[in-house]
GROMACS .gro file of C-alpha atoms in nm:
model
  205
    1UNK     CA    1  -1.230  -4.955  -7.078
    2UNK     CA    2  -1.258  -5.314  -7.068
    3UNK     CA    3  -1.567  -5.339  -6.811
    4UNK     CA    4  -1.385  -5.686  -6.644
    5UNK     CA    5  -1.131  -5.374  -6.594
    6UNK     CA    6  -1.361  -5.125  -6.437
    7UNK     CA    7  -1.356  -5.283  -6.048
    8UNK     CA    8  -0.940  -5.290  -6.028
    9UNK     CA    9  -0.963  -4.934  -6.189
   10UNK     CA   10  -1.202  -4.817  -5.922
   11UNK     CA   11  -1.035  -4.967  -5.640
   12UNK     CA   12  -0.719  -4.858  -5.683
   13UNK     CA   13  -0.854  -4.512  -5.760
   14UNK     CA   14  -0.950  -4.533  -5.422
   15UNK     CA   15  -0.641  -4.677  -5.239
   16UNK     CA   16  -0.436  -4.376  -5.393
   17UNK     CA   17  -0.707  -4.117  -5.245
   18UNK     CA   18  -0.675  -4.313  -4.931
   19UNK     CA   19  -0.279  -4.310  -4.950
   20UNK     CA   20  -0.293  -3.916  -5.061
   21UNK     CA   21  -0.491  -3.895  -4.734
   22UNK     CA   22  -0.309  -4.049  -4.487
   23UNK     CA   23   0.027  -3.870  -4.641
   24UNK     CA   24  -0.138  -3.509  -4.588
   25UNK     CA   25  -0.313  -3.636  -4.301
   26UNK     CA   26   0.119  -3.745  -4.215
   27UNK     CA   27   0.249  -3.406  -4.313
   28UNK     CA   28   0.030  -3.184  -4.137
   29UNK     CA   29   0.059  -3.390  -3.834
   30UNK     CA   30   0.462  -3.351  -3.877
   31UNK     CA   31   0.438  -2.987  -3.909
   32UNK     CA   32   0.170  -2.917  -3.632
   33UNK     CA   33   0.383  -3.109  -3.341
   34UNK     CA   34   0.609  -2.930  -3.118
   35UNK     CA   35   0.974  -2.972  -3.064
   36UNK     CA   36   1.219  -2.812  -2.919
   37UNK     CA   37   1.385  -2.692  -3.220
   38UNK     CA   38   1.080  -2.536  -3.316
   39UNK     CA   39   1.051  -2.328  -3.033
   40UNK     CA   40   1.383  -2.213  -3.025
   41UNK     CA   41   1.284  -2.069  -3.386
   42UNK     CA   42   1.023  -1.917  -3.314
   43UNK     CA   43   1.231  -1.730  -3.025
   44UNK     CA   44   1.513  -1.669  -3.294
   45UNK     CA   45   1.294  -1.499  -3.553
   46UNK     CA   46   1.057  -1.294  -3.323
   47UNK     CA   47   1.198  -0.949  -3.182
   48UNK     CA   48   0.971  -0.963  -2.855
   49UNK     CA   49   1.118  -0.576  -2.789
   50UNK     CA   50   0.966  -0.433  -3.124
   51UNK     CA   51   0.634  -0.572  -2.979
   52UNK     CA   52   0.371  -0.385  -2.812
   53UNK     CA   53   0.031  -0.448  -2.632
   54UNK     CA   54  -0.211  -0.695  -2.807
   55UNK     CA   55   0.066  -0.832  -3.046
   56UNK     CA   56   0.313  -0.865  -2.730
   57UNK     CA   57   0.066  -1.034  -2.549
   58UNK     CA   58  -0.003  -1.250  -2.824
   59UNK     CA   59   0.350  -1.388  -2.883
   60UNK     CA   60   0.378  -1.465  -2.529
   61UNK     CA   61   0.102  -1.616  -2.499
   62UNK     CA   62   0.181  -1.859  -2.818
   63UNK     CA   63   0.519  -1.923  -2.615
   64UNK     CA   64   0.358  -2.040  -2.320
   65UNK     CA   65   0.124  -2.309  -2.531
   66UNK     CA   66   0.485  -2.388  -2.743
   67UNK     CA   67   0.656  -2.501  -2.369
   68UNK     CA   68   0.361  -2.632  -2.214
   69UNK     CA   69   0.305  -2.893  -2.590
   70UNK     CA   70   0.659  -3.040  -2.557
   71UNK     CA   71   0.788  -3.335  -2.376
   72UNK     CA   72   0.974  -3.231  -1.997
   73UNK     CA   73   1.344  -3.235  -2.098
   74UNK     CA   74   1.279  -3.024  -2.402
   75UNK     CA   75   1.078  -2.777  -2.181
   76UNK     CA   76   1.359  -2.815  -1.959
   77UNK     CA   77   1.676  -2.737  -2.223
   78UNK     CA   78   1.467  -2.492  -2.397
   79UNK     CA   79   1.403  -2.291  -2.046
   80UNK     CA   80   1.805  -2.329  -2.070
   81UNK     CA   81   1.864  -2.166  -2.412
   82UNK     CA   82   1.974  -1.843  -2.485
   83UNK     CA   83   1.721  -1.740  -2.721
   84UNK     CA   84   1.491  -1.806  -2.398
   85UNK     CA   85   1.685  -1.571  -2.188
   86UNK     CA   86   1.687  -1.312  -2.457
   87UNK     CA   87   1.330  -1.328  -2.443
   88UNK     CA   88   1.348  -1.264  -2.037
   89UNK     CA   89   1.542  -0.936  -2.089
   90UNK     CA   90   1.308  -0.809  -2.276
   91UNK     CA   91   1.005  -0.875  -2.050
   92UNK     CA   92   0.884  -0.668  -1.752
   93UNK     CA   93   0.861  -0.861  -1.418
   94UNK     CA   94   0.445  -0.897  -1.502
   95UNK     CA   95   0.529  -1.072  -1.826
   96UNK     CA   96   0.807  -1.298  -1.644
   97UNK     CA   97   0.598  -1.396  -1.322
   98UNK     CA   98   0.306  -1.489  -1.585
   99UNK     CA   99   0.475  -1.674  -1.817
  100UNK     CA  100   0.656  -1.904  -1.541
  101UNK     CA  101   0.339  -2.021  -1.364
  102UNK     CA  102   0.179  -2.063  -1.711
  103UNK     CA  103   0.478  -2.291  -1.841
  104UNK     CA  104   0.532  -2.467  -1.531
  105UNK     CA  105   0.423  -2.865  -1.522
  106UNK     CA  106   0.148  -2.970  -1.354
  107UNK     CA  107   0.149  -3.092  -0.974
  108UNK     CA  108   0.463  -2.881  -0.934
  109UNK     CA  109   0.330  -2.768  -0.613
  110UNK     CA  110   0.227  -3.126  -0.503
  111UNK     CA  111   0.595  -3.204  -0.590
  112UNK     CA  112   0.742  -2.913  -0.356
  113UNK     CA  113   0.524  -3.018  -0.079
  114UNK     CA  114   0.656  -3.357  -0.107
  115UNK     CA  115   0.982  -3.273  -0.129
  116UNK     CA  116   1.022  -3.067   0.150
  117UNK     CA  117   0.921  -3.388   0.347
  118UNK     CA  118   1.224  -3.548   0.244
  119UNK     CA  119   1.521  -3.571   0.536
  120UNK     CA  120   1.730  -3.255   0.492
  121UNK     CA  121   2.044  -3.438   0.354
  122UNK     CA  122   1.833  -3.598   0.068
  123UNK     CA  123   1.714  -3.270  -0.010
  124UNK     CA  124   2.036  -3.122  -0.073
  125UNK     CA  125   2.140  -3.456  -0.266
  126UNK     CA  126   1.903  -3.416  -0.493
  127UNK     CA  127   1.970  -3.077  -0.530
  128UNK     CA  128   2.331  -3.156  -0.645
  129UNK     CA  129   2.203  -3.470  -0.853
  130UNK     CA  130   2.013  -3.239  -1.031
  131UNK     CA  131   2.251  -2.998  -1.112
  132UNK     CA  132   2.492  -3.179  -1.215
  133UNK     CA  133   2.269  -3.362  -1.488
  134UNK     CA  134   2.181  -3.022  -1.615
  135UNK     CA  135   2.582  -2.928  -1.570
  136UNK     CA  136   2.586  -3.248  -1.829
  137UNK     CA  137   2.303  -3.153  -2.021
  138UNK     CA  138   2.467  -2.822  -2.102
  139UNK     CA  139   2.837  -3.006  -2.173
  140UNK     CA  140   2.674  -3.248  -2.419
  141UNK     CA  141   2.843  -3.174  -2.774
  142UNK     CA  142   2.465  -3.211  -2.925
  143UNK     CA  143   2.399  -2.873  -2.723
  144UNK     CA  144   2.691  -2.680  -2.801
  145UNK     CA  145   2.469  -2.441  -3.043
  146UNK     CA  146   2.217  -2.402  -2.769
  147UNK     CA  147   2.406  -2.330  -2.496
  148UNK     CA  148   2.782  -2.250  -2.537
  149UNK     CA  149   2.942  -1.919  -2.684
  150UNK     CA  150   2.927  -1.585  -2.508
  151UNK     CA  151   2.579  -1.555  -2.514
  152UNK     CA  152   2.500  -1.906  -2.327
  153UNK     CA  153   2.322  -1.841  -2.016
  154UNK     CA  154   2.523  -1.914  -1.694
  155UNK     CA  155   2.472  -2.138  -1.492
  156UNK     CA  156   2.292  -2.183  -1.138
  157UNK     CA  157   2.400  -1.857  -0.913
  158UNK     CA  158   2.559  -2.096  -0.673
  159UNK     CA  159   2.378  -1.818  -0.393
  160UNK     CA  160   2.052  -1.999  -0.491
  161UNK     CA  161   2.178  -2.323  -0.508
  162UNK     CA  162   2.253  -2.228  -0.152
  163UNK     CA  163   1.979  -2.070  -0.023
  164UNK     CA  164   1.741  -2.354  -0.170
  165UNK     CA  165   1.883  -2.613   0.017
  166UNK     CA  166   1.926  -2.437   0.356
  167UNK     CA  167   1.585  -2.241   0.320
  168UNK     CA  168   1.368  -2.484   0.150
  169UNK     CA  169   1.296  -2.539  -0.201
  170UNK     CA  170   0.923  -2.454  -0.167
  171UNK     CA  171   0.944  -2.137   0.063
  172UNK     CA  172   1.285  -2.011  -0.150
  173UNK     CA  173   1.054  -2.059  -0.491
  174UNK     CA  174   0.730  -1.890  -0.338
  175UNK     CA  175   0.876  -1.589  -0.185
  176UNK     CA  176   1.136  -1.534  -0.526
  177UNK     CA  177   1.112  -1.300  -0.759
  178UNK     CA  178   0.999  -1.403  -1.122
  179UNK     CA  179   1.381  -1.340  -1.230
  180UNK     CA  180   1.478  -1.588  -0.977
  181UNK     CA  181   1.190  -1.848  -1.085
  182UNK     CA  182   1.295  -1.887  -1.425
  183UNK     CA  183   1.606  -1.930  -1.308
  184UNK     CA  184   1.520  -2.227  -1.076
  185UNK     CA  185   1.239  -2.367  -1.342
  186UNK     CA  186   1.468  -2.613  -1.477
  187UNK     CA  187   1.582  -2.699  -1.121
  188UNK     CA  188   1.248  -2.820  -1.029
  189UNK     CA  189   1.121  -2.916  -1.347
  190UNK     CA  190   1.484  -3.207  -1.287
  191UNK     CA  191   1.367  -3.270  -0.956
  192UNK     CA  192   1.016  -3.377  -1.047
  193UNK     CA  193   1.158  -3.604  -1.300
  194UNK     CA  194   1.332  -3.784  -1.083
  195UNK     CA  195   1.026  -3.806  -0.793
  196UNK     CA  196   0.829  -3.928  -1.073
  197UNK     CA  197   1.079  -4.185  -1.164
  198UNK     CA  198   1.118  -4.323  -0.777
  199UNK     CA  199   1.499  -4.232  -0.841
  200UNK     CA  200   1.497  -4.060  -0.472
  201UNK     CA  201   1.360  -4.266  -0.305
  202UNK     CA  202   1.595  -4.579  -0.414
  203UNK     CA  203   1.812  -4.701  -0.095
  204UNK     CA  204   2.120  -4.508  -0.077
  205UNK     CA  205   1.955  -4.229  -0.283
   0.00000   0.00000   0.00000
């Protein structure tokens, strides 16, 4: 090699290592994040009922870090998808109560407490916001493989939707059952979007 050669040689030796690095450094970062879609596989291809002790514990425990990596409204659809309420059927009311409290957000209970400070007719309005943009969550098109067919999950018993306006949202969710937490989880997760957001506590909201 011509040695006037030698320096460009070297140097773009080196930006190819550098651009083989970042690409792995890409990939890997690609295949370690957490989507939705992702979750919803891993609930597809594991049989939680041919489970038992350590390795049951251990998928549900690698479902609660799955929920509790991915952004709100894919925690929220994916509490909403049937592979996720396949998964309930199969677990014992231990398993259910644990996993809820482990996958729900943070400052849930801050939001409760603030919310049951709202005027009763705002609480109920938010209530309804709320389900209705799940109701339209669940009619989008882009969802139709998550959530429609006969195996869909249904929708809010309208007896809770009841009872957690008239009772209180915070009381209603601390004296449930773990069946009737996961139902409500998207419910509140909705709600504390839209505290977060100041969407409540617009004028005329």
């Amino acid at each position: 090699m011509d040695p006037r050669h030698k320096p460009l040689a070297i140097a773009a030796g080196v930006l190819l290592t550098v651009w083989a690095l970042a690409m792995t450094g890409y990939i890997l970062a690609k295949n370690a994040k957490v989507t939705g879609e992702k979750v919803r596989a891993y609930l597809a291809n594991t049989d939680l009922s041919k489970l038992k002790d350590k390795d049951r514990a251990k998928a549900l425990k690698q479902l609660a870090d799955y929920m509790n990596q991915l952004p709100a409204d894919e925690r929220r659809s994916t509490r909403m998808d049937r592979e996720w309420g396949r998964w309930f059927k199969d677990m014992n009311d231990q398993e259910k109560g644990e996993l809820i409290e482990a996958t729900m957000p943070t400052g849930v209970t801050q939001m409760l407490t603030a919310f049951e400070q709202l005027p009763p007719e705002k609480r109920q309005k938010a209530i309804q916001d709320s389900l209705k943009r799940m109701r339209e969550a669940r009619n989008d098109p882009r969802n139709a493989s998550q959530w429609q067919g006969k195996d869909a999950p249904p929708p809010l018993n309208p007896e809770l939707e009841k009872r957690a306006a008239t009772v209180g949202l915070g009381a209603f969710y601390s004296q449930s059952s773990a069946q009737t937490k996961a139902e409500l989880a998207p419910l509140l997760e909705e709600i504390q979007r839209s505290m977060e957001s100041g969407r409540l506590m617009r004028p005329g909201k």
